[in-house]
Amino acid sequence: GVSSRDAARWALPNFEDTDRASRVFPLSHHLGGEAGPWGGPNLERTNLAALVDQPMAELGLEKYFDADSETADLEAVRISALESESTQLGSLSGLPFDVGQHAAATTPIARQTLQRLKSDVKGAVEKINASGKSTNSRDVLARAHLKHLTPADAARIADEAAGGGGDGNVTGRPRLDDARRALRQILIDIRGLMARDRAAAREAAAAAASTANGLSRDPAAARSMLRLGLNRRSGAWAEANFDDLIEALLARDGAGTLAKITPGVDATTAEAALHLAAEALLLTSRHALGARAAVAAENALAALDAAPKTVAIAGRDACVFEVSLAAKGLANLLRTRRFYFDVDPSDVSGYSRTYDPRMLVFEYAQGIILRERQVQLVRDFTAAALDEKRRSECAQMLMGEGKTTVVCPLLGFMLASDDALVTQVVPQSLLEFSRSCLRSAFAGVVRRSVLTLRFDRFTPLTPAPLYALRKAKRARAVVVTTPTALKSLVLKFLECAHLLDQSMVAKMEGGLVEGHIGRLTLLFEASSETRSRSERVAEAGGLRPSEIAEMRKEGAVAAEIVKLFQSAGVLILDEVDLILHPLRSELHWPLGRRVPLDFSKSRSGDGLRWKLPFFLVDGIFACALGRAAAEEAQGSNEAAGIVKRIAEVVNRAVETKGVQSTPHVVLLDQSWYNAELMPLLAEWAELWLRAHGAARGVADHHMRAYLTRTKGAAEAARIIEKEAEDDSLKMINLARDWLCSLLPHVLSKINRVSYGLLSAKDVQLLESANGSRVPTSRRLLAVPFVGKDIPSQTNEFSHPDVVIGLTICTYRHEGLRRGDFRRVLRSLLEKLEQETGPVGKRPSAKRWAEFVRRCGRRVRGEAREAAAAAARRTGAQLRASVTSVGASRIGLVPPSAAKEKPASAVNLMDGSADSLETAAASAAVAASDALSSSQSHSSDSAAHVQAAAALLAASEHEVWPLQLVDLRDGDQVEELYQLMRLVPEGIEFYLDD
């Protein structure tokens, strides 16, 4: 069953839109006076001029504020004084201080900082001056303080609280008592105004509904009112309630629609009803403002009561701050203004205002008063959206100014229409919060649906999203989505168009081949299932007819969605600096067959595309490591000299702020790099080019001039082009690009802030958040970071050489991850099994031993073999020394030593630590006896003895040989990982293998 009241409303026409941008608000009531049909004693006493301009002004704010110039805002006075201080100093910096002559102010970072300080101070001064000019004539209380709660009063209150101990009821504190009395009086007046507003709002709402429905209390109209009531009860005529009046306020022809409901109600009467409804909304909004002001007054009273305790616990300054902060919060609420009511230019009398009803209804729904900045931004954005020439607008708001909670929902409410689909785009991290704010704003008086658009590359594109977007446009709903989802829709359209085009070309070119092969191609379809569609399209006839049909459907849906956004879309970008950042909000969809990078394989060698940047970066890391890890620099005195000079230049640059050393070497000054570091790196790169035969026939000065693009580069280019072969020319040009552009770009980035590796935890979090597997490229290579230890959700670096350089740097900074180290061990063990010869002599075992030596250890057995060799050399030299003087060998050796000698020889070939120690002791005794009995021995014998003893002592820190490493032994692998994760040679092997 349907009740009679529900049946009575079926004939009410719908309000077609909410696009009314302006209404007139007369500063008079439409109650017909005291003798009129609708009396409203509380409403009649309401000051409409104050209600639409400064709501709390009806209290008489002058009695609460001290407008004396001495109590003006101290912060504003201090900022305004900056301009005069700068003028008195005569400084060119525009600051109240001059540090331009200081040595630290000569660096590029310091100059940029001073320039920004200058612009900030100038902007603050202009803002204070402009606000003073704009508010002095309109509001003399704009920067005034409450009486008895000025900064000076707050200081005295703190002093009294400190002198009176912790008892808050001690008498004899006139400042505290005066402040309490003033706050209590403000609280009483606020509560009285709230009671009057509550009653007046009821009267205005009742009068508005009665006027809209054509009701009258005139006895002469009793018969017509009875007939009207009976018709409504029977369902013949509709009845408008207060919700309908709110919708009529927003509609373009709201008064005309109301006039169609009831006979006898014309457009003028309907406008009077809408005016009363607007008064009810304004009164309700002021009641909410009064409630917040009452809470602020209570908080100020609480701060006064707690002043002695605050002084005792936190000190006098904390008490002054709390009292001043509470007083300032109350004062700001009392002098709150409305900024969307403007003087009606058509009314010469000045007794009417124009306003945007959408802002009024939004205020009523949210229980807030829109700030001046919010009103200005919303007006600018709406004007830009409706202007065909502008079509875009960008503005900056500070945190806490209501960008996500007020401005974005209000824009969605005002811009959504039958002709516009409003879509709010937010970063993934703000999606849930922004959606909750929108749903909270549109769940009450203002009702709008909030839809979430989710899409990625792995989501099948069905017609459902298209139908949902069309429905959202008709219902004036707001769509919230992320940049990734929006870009994925566009890329899906491009992918479908590209694959369909390539598939058609492949089908046409492969028609003859398919005719000869026939059904044999079905044998290979199973193997092609593992490849992507774009990879199979790269081969003739890669897609099946069913896939082509499906792709055509997806392409048609994607085209319609893109067309909908282009024709009727309005985008609201929240955090636009992050969304449009080229390195933080990129989305790439690789298509087609995977092709190796150019110069990754060549006649001169494999992997030169990344071996060169590893060598260049190693020149920087060698400064801290103390040695070069690159193979081309091993055993080269020239390389050691270049590394030493690079270290000296970098250390000097740290002092002059051209480079920062924390958390690692970061390039700050490009000009310093060009003048100081790049010439040394050119010499360093020339070593690599010579090692690979690329500098053959080219003089050193020509090569360095070409690499650094300095004087003589044109002549050097002609010589290099004449002398160098194709591969050599590629290597030289690659080195030039790295030195001039790529390397300074890579060195200017901070690891774990601008880029970094994904840890296992990062991968797990990203997969759970995105619902898809992280690609291998993002797992293994450096990825963009959006903040400290916060990797990007899906983005990658697009330039291959930048990826290579940043990947090398991040592995050198962070070291190998545990999974990476396991891959290194697994690769070495697999190669060890495939190689032949003695286990210790195989290439993989030698490489492993080299990794171990680079971290200051030795593989088990190396020290023993070296000690044995040293002992053999020592014994041979001793024998030669004794024989040369004609003495008997037997007479020089004591019997005890002779008995121990065979055991020592056997133990030396043993593998235990005890045997090594015994052999060392025996060798030392034998050497001592021999040296004491012979005076003609060589000094080399003692050196060999000491070297043998040192090698034996080093055996205590030996590492397992490669064949004894077990990947299933977690403790063993973890110990090796902690020892070797930062070894540059191991990192190079992992990246190059």
PDB file of C-alpha atoms in Angstrom, residues 377-578:
ATOM      1  CA  LEU A 377      38.510  29.607  -6.485  1.00  0.00           C
ATOM      2  CA  VAL A 378      35.102  28.078  -7.180  1.00  0.00           C
ATOM      3  CA  ARG A 379      34.050  31.107  -9.189  1.00  0.00           C
ATOM      4  CA  ASP A 380      37.266  31.063 -11.205  1.00  0.00           C
ATOM      5  CA  PHE A 381      36.990  27.349 -11.947  1.00  0.00           C
ATOM      6  CA  THR A 382      33.338  27.474 -12.955  1.00  0.00           C
ATOM      7  CA  ALA A 383      33.973  30.484 -15.204  1.00  0.00           C
ATOM      8  CA  ALA A 384      36.882  28.679 -16.860  1.00  0.00           C
ATOM      9  CA  ALA A 385      34.798  25.532 -17.395  1.00  0.00           C
ATOM     10  CA  LEU A 386      32.074  27.511 -19.150  1.00  0.00           C
ATOM     11  CA  ASP A 387      34.462  29.651 -21.214  1.00  0.00           C
ATOM     12  CA  GLU A 388      35.281  28.040 -24.545  1.00  0.00           C
ATOM     13  CA  LYS A 389      38.512  30.015 -24.822  1.00  0.00           C
ATOM     14  CA  ARG A 390      39.919  29.216 -21.377  1.00  0.00           C
ATOM     15  CA  ARG A 391      38.612  25.705 -20.672  1.00  0.00           C
ATOM     16  CA  SER A 392      41.237  25.190 -17.964  1.00  0.00           C
ATOM     17  CA  GLU A 393      42.322  26.729 -14.693  1.00  0.00           C
ATOM     18  CA  CYS A 394      45.006  25.878 -12.147  1.00  0.00           C
ATOM     19  CA  ALA A 395      45.370  27.184  -8.596  1.00  0.00           C
ATOM     20  CA  GLN A 396      47.335  26.363  -5.489  1.00  0.00           C
ATOM     21  CA  MET A 397      45.903  25.946  -2.002  1.00  0.00           C
ATOM     22  CA  LEU A 398      47.701  25.306   1.235  1.00  0.00           C
ATOM     23  CA  MET A 399      46.975  22.288   3.357  1.00  0.00           C
ATOM     24  CA  GLY A 400      43.920  22.828   5.542  1.00  0.00           C
ATOM     25  CA  GLU A 401      42.167  25.324   3.259  1.00  0.00           C
ATOM     26  CA  GLY A 402      39.453  22.863   2.258  1.00  0.00           C
ATOM     27  CA  LYS A 403      40.643  21.765  -1.169  1.00  0.00           C
ATOM     28  CA  THR A 404      39.485  18.144  -0.917  1.00  0.00           C
ATOM     29  CA  THR A 405      36.672  18.557   1.602  1.00  0.00           C
ATOM     30  CA  VAL A 406      35.024  21.772   0.326  1.00  0.00           C
ATOM     31  CA  VAL A 407      36.235  23.028  -3.060  1.00  0.00           C
ATOM     32  CA  CYS A 408      36.194  19.728  -4.959  1.00  0.00           C
ATOM     33  CA  PRO A 409      32.711  18.629  -3.751  1.00  0.00           C
ATOM     34  CA  LEU A 410      31.309  22.107  -4.413  1.00  0.00           C
ATOM     35  CA  LEU A 411      32.781  22.131  -7.932  1.00  0.00           C
ATOM     36  CA  GLY A 412      31.295  18.698  -8.567  1.00  0.00           C
ATOM     37  CA  PHE A 413      27.908  19.963  -7.396  1.00  0.00           C
ATOM     38  CA  MET A 414      28.012  23.150  -9.495  1.00  0.00           C
ATOM     39  CA  LEU A 415      29.498  21.756 -12.711  1.00  0.00           C
ATOM     40  CA  ALA A 416      27.504  18.510 -12.977  1.00  0.00           C
ATOM     41  CA  SER A 417      24.676  18.886 -15.459  1.00  0.00           C
ATOM     42  CA  ASP A 418      22.924  17.125 -18.304  1.00  0.00           C
ATOM     43  CA  ASP A 419      25.673  18.374 -20.615  1.00  0.00           C
ATOM     44  CA  ALA A 420      28.717  17.710 -18.433  1.00  0.00           C
ATOM     45  CA  LEU A 421      30.211  14.578 -16.872  1.00  0.00           C
ATOM     46  CA  VAL A 422      32.257  15.666 -13.856  1.00  0.00           C
ATOM     47  CA  THR A 423      35.214  13.400 -13.080  1.00  0.00           C
ATOM     48  CA  GLN A 424      37.494  14.004 -10.135  1.00  0.00           C
ATOM     49  CA  VAL A 425      40.977  12.566 -10.653  1.00  0.00           C
ATOM     50  CA  VAL A 426      43.032  11.957  -7.512  1.00  0.00           C
ATOM     51  CA  PRO A 427      46.248  10.029  -6.755  1.00  0.00           C
ATOM     52  CA  GLN A 428      45.809   6.432  -5.708  1.00  0.00           C
ATOM     53  CA  SER A 429      46.729   7.251  -2.111  1.00  0.00           C
ATOM     54  CA  LEU A 430      43.877   9.818  -1.868  1.00  0.00           C
ATOM     55  CA  LEU A 431      41.194   7.784  -3.631  1.00  0.00           C
ATOM     56  CA  GLU A 432      39.487   6.445  -0.517  1.00  0.00           C
ATOM     57  CA  PHE A 433      39.607   9.754   1.347  1.00  0.00           C
ATOM     58  CA  SER A 434      38.330  11.800  -1.609  1.00  0.00           C
ATOM     59  CA  ARG A 435      35.514   9.344  -2.247  1.00  0.00           C
ATOM     60  CA  SER A 436      34.433   9.464   1.404  1.00  0.00           C
ATOM     61  CA  CYS A 437      34.438  13.278   1.312  1.00  0.00           C
ATOM     62  CA  LEU A 438      32.253  13.310  -1.803  1.00  0.00           C
ATOM     63  CA  ARG A 439      29.790  10.799  -0.417  1.00  0.00           C
ATOM     64  CA  SER A 440      29.576  12.688   2.848  1.00  0.00           C
ATOM     65  CA  ALA A 441      28.872  15.940   1.002  1.00  0.00           C
ATOM     66  CA  PHE A 442      26.225  14.407  -1.282  1.00  0.00           C
ATOM     67  CA  ALA A 443      24.402  12.213   1.229  1.00  0.00           C
ATOM     68  CA  GLY A 444      22.102  14.823   2.801  1.00  0.00           C
ATOM     69  CA  VAL A 445      20.288  17.808   1.361  1.00  0.00           C
ATOM     70  CA  VAL A 446      22.453  17.778  -1.759  1.00  0.00           C
ATOM     71  CA  ARG A 447      22.018  14.301  -3.202  1.00  0.00           C
ATOM     72  CA  ARG A 448      24.416  13.050  -5.848  1.00  0.00           C
ATOM     73  CA  SER A 449      25.685   9.625  -6.724  1.00  0.00           C
ATOM     74  CA  VAL A 450      29.443   9.040  -6.459  1.00  0.00           C
ATOM     75  CA  LEU A 451      30.874   6.428  -8.833  1.00  0.00           C
ATOM     76  CA  THR A 452      34.374   4.956  -8.811  1.00  0.00           C
ATOM     77  CA  LEU A 453      36.008   4.208 -12.162  1.00  0.00           C
ATOM     78  CA  ARG A 454      38.561   1.391 -11.943  1.00  0.00           C
ATOM     79  CA  PHE A 455      40.450   0.151 -14.975  1.00  0.00           C
ATOM     80  CA  ASP A 456      43.879  -1.165 -15.901  1.00  0.00           C
ATOM     81  CA  ARG A 457      45.518  -3.028 -18.746  1.00  0.00           C
ATOM     82  CA  PHE A 458      44.431  -6.418 -17.476  1.00  0.00           C
ATOM     83  CA  THR A 459      40.752  -5.484 -17.062  1.00  0.00           C
ATOM     84  CA  PRO A 460      38.495  -6.710 -19.908  1.00  0.00           C
ATOM     85  CA  LEU A 461      36.712  -3.722 -21.410  1.00  0.00           C
ATOM     86  CA  THR A 462      32.983  -4.483 -21.544  1.00  0.00           C
ATOM     87  CA  PRO A 463      30.112  -2.076 -22.309  1.00  0.00           C
ATOM     88  CA  ALA A 464      29.323  -1.835 -18.572  1.00  0.00           C
ATOM     89  CA  PRO A 465      31.693   1.118 -17.867  1.00  0.00           C
ATOM     90  CA  LEU A 466      30.263   3.002 -20.857  1.00  0.00           C
ATOM     91  CA  TYR A 467      26.689   2.527 -19.682  1.00  0.00           C
ATOM     92  CA  ALA A 468      27.646   3.544 -16.144  1.00  0.00           C
ATOM     93  CA  LEU A 469      29.307   6.749 -17.354  1.00  0.00           C
ATOM     94  CA  ARG A 470      26.322   7.670 -19.518  1.00  0.00           C
ATOM     95  CA  LYS A 471      23.979   7.079 -16.599  1.00  0.00           C
ATOM     96  CA  ALA A 472      26.214   9.164 -14.343  1.00  0.00           C
ATOM     97  CA  LYS A 473      26.040  12.028 -16.828  1.00  0.00           C
ATOM     98  CA  ARG A 474      22.234  11.910 -16.963  1.00  0.00           C
ATOM     99  CA  ALA A 475      21.963  11.701 -13.165  1.00  0.00           C
ATOM    100  CA  ARG A 476      24.493  14.531 -12.618  1.00  0.00           C
ATOM    101  CA  ALA A 477      26.656  12.137 -10.640  1.00  0.00           C
ATOM    102  CA  VAL A 478      30.329  12.642  -9.842  1.00  0.00           C
ATOM    103  CA  VAL A 479      32.899  10.090 -11.004  1.00  0.00           C
ATOM    104  CA  VAL A 480      36.091   9.682  -8.978  1.00  0.00           C
ATOM    105  CA  THR A 481      39.068   7.849 -10.447  1.00  0.00           C
ATOM    106  CA  THR A 482      42.863   7.714 -10.552  1.00  0.00           C
ATOM    107  CA  PRO A 483      45.278   8.868 -13.274  1.00  0.00           C
ATOM    108  CA  THR A 484      46.219   5.268 -14.011  1.00  0.00           C
ATOM    109  CA  ALA A 485      42.612   4.253 -14.703  1.00  0.00           C
ATOM    110  CA  LEU A 486      41.969   7.250 -16.947  1.00  0.00           C
ATOM    111  CA  LYS A 487      45.176   6.813 -18.919  1.00  0.00           C
ATOM    112  CA  SER A 488      44.525   3.080 -19.214  1.00  0.00           C
ATOM    113  CA  LEU A 489      41.216   3.753 -20.951  1.00  0.00           C
ATOM    114  CA  VAL A 490      42.919   5.973 -23.528  1.00  0.00           C
ATOM    115  CA  LEU A 491      45.770   3.511 -23.998  1.00  0.00           C
ATOM    116  CA  LYS A 492      43.275   0.669 -24.381  1.00  0.00           C
ATOM    117  CA  PHE A 493      41.718   2.532 -27.292  1.00  0.00           C
ATOM    118  CA  LEU A 494      45.133   3.117 -28.876  1.00  0.00           C
ATOM    119  CA  GLU A 495      46.166  -0.484 -28.284  1.00  0.00           C
ATOM    120  CA  CYS A 496      43.040  -1.854 -29.916  1.00  0.00           C
ATOM    121  CA  ALA A 497      43.406   0.451 -32.911  1.00  0.00           C
ATOM    122  CA  HIS A 498      47.087  -0.429 -33.288  1.00  0.00           C
ATOM    123  CA  LEU A 499      46.635  -4.192 -32.957  1.00  0.00           C
ATOM    124  CA  LEU A 500      43.688  -4.265 -35.349  1.00  0.00           C
ATOM    125  CA  ASP A 501      45.667  -2.299 -37.907  1.00  0.00           C
ATOM    126  CA  GLN A 502      48.758  -4.477 -37.518  1.00  0.00           C
ATOM    127  CA  SER A 503      46.671  -7.645 -37.588  1.00  0.00           C
ATOM    128  CA  MET A 504      45.067  -6.596 -40.868  1.00  0.00           C
ATOM    129  CA  VAL A 505      48.467  -5.846 -42.399  1.00  0.00           C
ATOM    130  CA  ALA A 506      49.854  -9.128 -41.138  1.00  0.00           C
ATOM    131  CA  LYS A 507      46.882 -11.002 -42.562  1.00  0.00           C
ATOM    132  CA  MET A 508      47.268  -9.389 -45.956  1.00  0.00           C
ATOM    133  CA  GLU A 509      51.019 -10.031 -46.092  1.00  0.00           C
ATOM    134  CA  GLY A 510      50.753 -13.572 -44.797  1.00  0.00           C
ATOM    135  CA  GLY A 511      47.842 -14.734 -46.925  1.00  0.00           C
ATOM    136  CA  LEU A 512      49.972 -16.628 -49.434  1.00  0.00           C
ATOM    137  CA  VAL A 513      52.050 -18.278 -46.731  1.00  0.00           C
ATOM    138  CA  GLU A 514      48.918 -19.320 -44.844  1.00  0.00           C
ATOM    139  CA  GLY A 515      47.521 -20.914 -47.995  1.00  0.00           C
ATOM    140  CA  HIS A 516      50.593 -23.133 -48.335  1.00  0.00           C
ATOM    141  CA  ILE A 517      50.825 -24.057 -44.634  1.00  0.00           C
ATOM    142  CA  GLY A 518      47.118 -24.666 -44.165  1.00  0.00           C
ATOM    143  CA  ARG A 519      46.026 -26.257 -40.907  1.00  0.00           C
ATOM    144  CA  LEU A 520      49.570 -26.978 -39.779  1.00  0.00           C
ATOM    145  CA  THR A 521      49.493 -23.585 -38.005  1.00  0.00           C
ATOM    146  CA  LEU A 522      47.082 -25.088 -35.468  1.00  0.00           C
ATOM    147  CA  LEU A 523      49.967 -27.165 -34.139  1.00  0.00           C
ATOM    148  CA  PHE A 524      51.703 -23.999 -32.955  1.00  0.00           C
ATOM    149  CA  GLU A 525      48.721 -22.242 -31.363  1.00  0.00           C
ATOM    150  CA  ALA A 526      49.346 -23.813 -27.982  1.00  0.00           C
ATOM    151  CA  SER A 527      52.867 -22.393 -27.816  1.00  0.00           C
ATOM    152  CA  SER A 528      51.620 -18.942 -28.796  1.00  0.00           C
ATOM    153  CA  GLU A 529      49.152 -18.796 -25.902  1.00  0.00           C
ATOM    154  CA  THR A 530      51.945 -17.798 -23.524  1.00  0.00           C
ATOM    155  CA  ARG A 531      52.756 -14.682 -25.506  1.00  0.00           C
ATOM    156  CA  SER A 532      50.849 -11.419 -25.422  1.00  0.00           C
ATOM    157  CA  ARG A 533      48.546 -10.405 -28.239  1.00  0.00           C
ATOM    158  CA  SER A 534      50.891  -7.636 -29.293  1.00  0.00           C
ATOM    159  CA  GLU A 535      53.754 -10.116 -29.637  1.00  0.00           C
ATOM    160  CA  ARG A 536      51.687 -12.483 -31.732  1.00  0.00           C
ATOM    161  CA  VAL A 537      50.466  -9.628 -33.931  1.00  0.00           C
ATOM    162  CA  ALA A 538      54.098  -8.916 -34.738  1.00  0.00           C
ATOM    163  CA  GLU A 539      54.101 -12.247 -36.554  1.00  0.00           C
ATOM    164  CA  ALA A 540      51.919 -12.736 -39.631  1.00  0.00           C
ATOM    165  CA  GLY A 541      48.490 -14.061 -38.743  1.00  0.00           C
ATOM    166  CA  GLY A 542      49.176 -13.939 -35.008  1.00  0.00           C
ATOM    167  CA  LEU A 543      45.588 -13.289 -33.887  1.00  0.00           C
ATOM    168  CA  ARG A 544      42.690 -15.631 -34.314  1.00  0.00           C
ATOM    169  CA  PRO A 545      39.360 -14.415 -35.775  1.00  0.00           C
ATOM    170  CA  SER A 546      37.675 -14.702 -32.372  1.00  0.00           C
ATOM    171  CA  GLU A 547      40.326 -12.444 -30.827  1.00  0.00           C
ATOM    172  CA  ILE A 548      39.941  -9.917 -33.619  1.00  0.00           C
ATOM    173  CA  ALA A 549      36.179  -9.782 -33.071  1.00  0.00           C
ATOM    174  CA  GLU A 550      36.642  -9.346 -29.331  1.00  0.00           C
ATOM    175  CA  MET A 551      39.198  -6.615 -29.877  1.00  0.00           C
ATOM    176  CA  ARG A 552      36.860  -4.753 -32.194  1.00  0.00           C
ATOM    177  CA  LYS A 553      34.215  -4.715 -29.468  1.00  0.00           C
ATOM    178  CA  GLU A 554      36.730  -3.444 -26.921  1.00  0.00           C
ATOM    179  CA  GLY A 555      37.945  -0.794 -29.345  1.00  0.00           C
ATOM    180  CA  ALA A 556      34.397   0.402 -30.025  1.00  0.00           C
ATOM    181  CA  VAL A 557      33.653   0.714 -26.296  1.00  0.00           C
ATOM    182  CA  ALA A 558      36.956   2.488 -25.658  1.00  0.00           C
ATOM    183  CA  ALA A 559      36.261   4.896 -28.534  1.00  0.00           C
ATOM    184  CA  GLU A 560      32.825   5.763 -27.124  1.00  0.00           C
ATOM    185  CA  ILE A 561      34.280   6.388 -23.661  1.00  0.00           C
ATOM    186  CA  VAL A 562      37.004   8.622 -25.059  1.00  0.00           C
ATOM    187  CA  LYS A 563      34.411  10.467 -27.138  1.00  0.00           C
ATOM    188  CA  LEU A 564      32.236  10.964 -24.038  1.00  0.00           C
ATOM    189  CA  PHE A 565      35.132  12.468 -22.106  1.00  0.00           C
ATOM    190  CA  GLN A 566      36.118  14.707 -25.012  1.00  0.00           C
ATOM    191  CA  SER A 567      32.628  16.014 -25.693  1.00  0.00           C
ATOM    192  CA  ALA A 568      31.174  16.338 -22.193  1.00  0.00           C
ATOM    193  CA  GLY A 569      33.953  15.656 -19.729  1.00  0.00           C
ATOM    194  CA  VAL A 570      34.976  18.062 -16.974  1.00  0.00           C
ATOM    195  CA  LEU A 571      38.072  16.960 -15.060  1.00  0.00           C
ATOM    196  CA  ILE A 572      38.834  18.148 -11.543  1.00  0.00           C
ATOM    197  CA  LEU A 573      42.475  17.280 -10.817  1.00  0.00           C
ATOM    198  CA  ASP A 574      43.326  17.086  -7.135  1.00  0.00           C
ATOM    199  CA  GLU A 575      47.087  17.254  -6.426  1.00  0.00           C
ATOM    200  CA  VAL A 576      47.744  18.341  -9.996  1.00  0.00           C
ATOM    201  CA  ASP A 577      51.488  18.705  -9.389  1.00  0.00           C
ATOM    202  CA  LEU A 578      51.691  14.995  -8.644  1.00  0.00           C
TER     203      LEU A 578
END
